[in-house]
Tab-separated table of C-alpha atoms in Angstrom:
chain	number	residue	atom	x	y	z
C	1	UNK	CA	10.072	-34.821	-127.184
C	2	UNK	CA	7.752	-37.415	-128.730
C	3	UNK	CA	8.482	-39.870	-125.938
C	4	UNK	CA	6.376	-37.670	-123.652
C	5	UNK	CA	4.346	-35.476	-126.052
C	6	UNK	CA	1.834	-36.030	-128.856
C	7	UNK	CA	2.531	-32.642	-130.413
C	8	UNK	CA	5.338	-30.067	-130.238
C	9	UNK	CA	5.192	-26.357	-131.052
C	10	UNK	CA	8.369	-24.275	-131.298
C	11	UNK	CA	8.060	-20.500	-131.667
C	12	UNK	CA	11.300	-18.687	-132.442
C	13	UNK	CA	12.400	-15.137	-133.186
C	14	UNK	CA	15.738	-13.545	-133.990
C	15	UNK	CA	16.177	-9.844	-133.234
C	16	UNK	CA	16.274	-8.825	-136.898
C	17	UNK	CA	13.802	-11.312	-138.371
C	18	UNK	CA	10.171	-12.371	-138.296
C	19	UNK	CA	8.811	-14.748	-135.707
C	20	UNK	CA	8.080	-18.291	-136.926
C	21	UNK	CA	6.207	-21.294	-135.578
C	22	UNK	CA	7.313	-24.860	-136.217
C	23	UNK	CA	4.695	-27.457	-135.339
C	24	UNK	CA	4.665	-31.233	-135.599
C	25	UNK	CA	2.899	-34.295	-134.333
C	26	UNK	CA	4.829	-37.530	-134.078
C	27	UNK	CA	4.905	-38.963	-137.571
C	28	UNK	CA	7.603	-37.120	-139.480
C	29	UNK	CA	5.638	-34.235	-140.999
C	30	UNK	CA	5.793	-30.635	-139.780
C	31	UNK	CA	4.712	-27.123	-140.698
C	32	UNK	CA	6.620	-23.854	-140.524
C	33	UNK	CA	4.753	-20.580	-140.822
C	34	UNK	CA	5.141	-16.940	-139.807
C	35	UNK	CA	3.657	-16.283	-136.370
C	36	UNK	CA	1.353	-13.331	-135.895
C	37	UNK	CA	0.790	-14.070	-132.205
C	38	UNK	CA	2.420	-12.485	-129.185
C	39	UNK	CA	5.958	-11.401	-130.049
C	40	UNK	CA	8.774	-13.061	-128.145
C	41	UNK	CA	11.081	-10.127	-128.797
C	42	UNK	CA	13.925	-12.589	-129.089
C	43	UNK	CA	14.323	-16.253	-128.207
C	44	UNK	CA	12.472	-19.543	-128.436
C	45	UNK	CA	9.350	-20.900	-126.773
C	46	UNK	CA	8.780	-24.659	-126.778
C	47	UNK	CA	5.371	-26.099	-125.963
C	48	UNK	CA	4.943	-29.830	-125.438
C	49	UNK	CA	1.411	-31.235	-125.523
C	50	UNK	CA	2.010	-34.072	-123.087
C	51	UNK	CA	0.561	-37.541	-123.390
C	52	UNK	CA	-1.946	-38.398	-120.664
C	53	UNK	CA	0.402	-40.848	-118.949
C	54	UNK	CA	3.263	-38.323	-118.781
C	55	UNK	CA	1.725	-35.854	-116.312
C	56	UNK	CA	4.778	-36.057	-114.027
C	57	UNK	CA	6.547	-33.772	-116.537
C	58	UNK	CA	4.227	-30.994	-115.363
C	59	UNK	CA	5.959	-31.015	-111.989
C	60	UNK	CA	8.581	-28.328	-111.432
C	61	UNK	CA	10.978	-30.845	-109.904
C	62	UNK	CA	10.843	-33.117	-112.966
C	63	UNK	CA	11.387	-30.277	-115.468
C	64	UNK	CA	14.416	-29.011	-113.533
C	65	UNK	CA	15.823	-32.544	-113.363
C	66	UNK	CA	15.538	-33.046	-117.152
C	67	UNK	CA	17.019	-29.639	-118.012
C	68	UNK	CA	19.926	-30.165	-115.623
C	69	UNK	CA	20.618	-33.661	-116.962
C	70	UNK	CA	20.466	-32.806	-120.678
C	71	UNK	CA	21.153	-29.070	-120.946
C	72	UNK	CA	23.376	-28.131	-118.006
C	73	UNK	CA	26.174	-26.803	-120.199
C	74	UNK	CA	24.218	-25.110	-123.012
C	75	UNK	CA	25.649	-21.641	-123.672
C	76	UNK	CA	22.216	-19.951	-123.706
C	77	UNK	CA	19.948	-19.386	-120.727
C	78	UNK	CA	17.007	-21.759	-120.372
C	79	UNK	CA	14.102	-20.191	-118.548
C	80	UNK	CA	10.817	-21.675	-117.448
C	81	UNK	CA	7.688	-19.702	-116.662
C	82	UNK	CA	5.640	-21.261	-113.879
C	83	UNK	CA	2.084	-20.300	-113.071
C	84	UNK	CA	1.835	-20.507	-109.308
C	85	UNK	CA	-0.943	-19.967	-106.835
C	86	UNK	CA	-0.456	-18.084	-103.634
C	87	UNK	CA	-1.512	-19.890	-100.515
C	88	UNK	CA	-4.391	-18.129	-98.914
C	89	UNK	CA	-4.320	-17.568	-95.198
C	90	UNK	CA	-7.210	-19.445	-93.768
C	91	UNK	CA	-9.482	-17.401	-91.613
C	92	UNK	CA	-9.666	-18.627	-88.044
C	93	UNK	CA	-12.937	-18.783	-86.207
C	94	UNK	CA	-14.354	-20.355	-83.082
C	95	UNK	CA	-17.142	-22.856	-82.910
C	96	UNK	CA	-19.000	-24.012	-79.830
C	97	UNK	CA	-19.941	-27.657	-79.507
C	98	UNK	CA	-21.460	-29.063	-76.371
C	99	UNK	CA	-19.766	-32.353	-75.582
C	100	UNK	CA	-21.652	-33.366	-72.465
C	101	UNK	CA	-25.308	-32.995	-73.344
C	102	UNK	CA	-26.559	-35.345	-70.645
C	103	UNK	CA	-27.209	-33.545	-67.371
C	104	UNK	CA	-26.121	-35.262	-64.138
C	105	UNK	CA	-29.010	-37.370	-62.865
C	106	UNK	CA	-28.072	-36.887	-59.207
C	107	UNK	CA	-29.083	-33.239	-59.441
C	108	UNK	CA	-32.575	-34.124	-60.648
C	109	UNK	CA	-35.662	-35.389	-58.886
C	110	UNK	CA	-35.540	-39.251	-58.931
C	111	UNK	CA	-39.237	-39.373	-59.931
C	112	UNK	CA	-38.404	-37.435	-63.152
C	113	UNK	CA	-35.693	-39.880	-64.311
C	114	UNK	CA	-36.729	-42.663	-66.717
C	115	UNK	CA	-35.294	-46.191	-66.788
C	116	UNK	CA	-33.675	-45.326	-70.111
C	117	UNK	CA	-31.887	-42.345	-68.562
C	118	UNK	CA	-30.649	-44.548	-65.700
C	119	UNK	CA	-29.364	-47.027	-68.296
C	120	UNK	CA	-27.549	-44.308	-70.266
C	121	UNK	CA	-26.009	-42.974	-67.064
C	122	UNK	CA	-24.829	-46.468	-66.093
C	123	UNK	CA	-23.273	-47.033	-69.570
C	124	UNK	CA	-21.400	-43.743	-69.349
C	125	UNK	CA	-19.601	-44.823	-66.174
């Protein structure tokens, strides 16, 4: 665990016993204490506080790969709780944008057309 995490917390509870928390940072020392937090009912919760450069272990694909490689044949179920976001359906709307803002010069009076407008018309051809 310390290859990818700075700190590890293991919370564990047996049906007929109290719930305990084991916590350690890499370095050899650890603490064990009764846990008064949310009861697991039964089982173990492992929390890894990942190092900054190990963010790929947050990806669902990577976690599944590691569990399959190292724990495929463990006799107890291994479950992962993922917090997922639902994709929102984007609202569709229409927007008008005029693409041809220059009016055709042949429909206008030649005396009202500037040299600049003639130039722009010529460039557009």
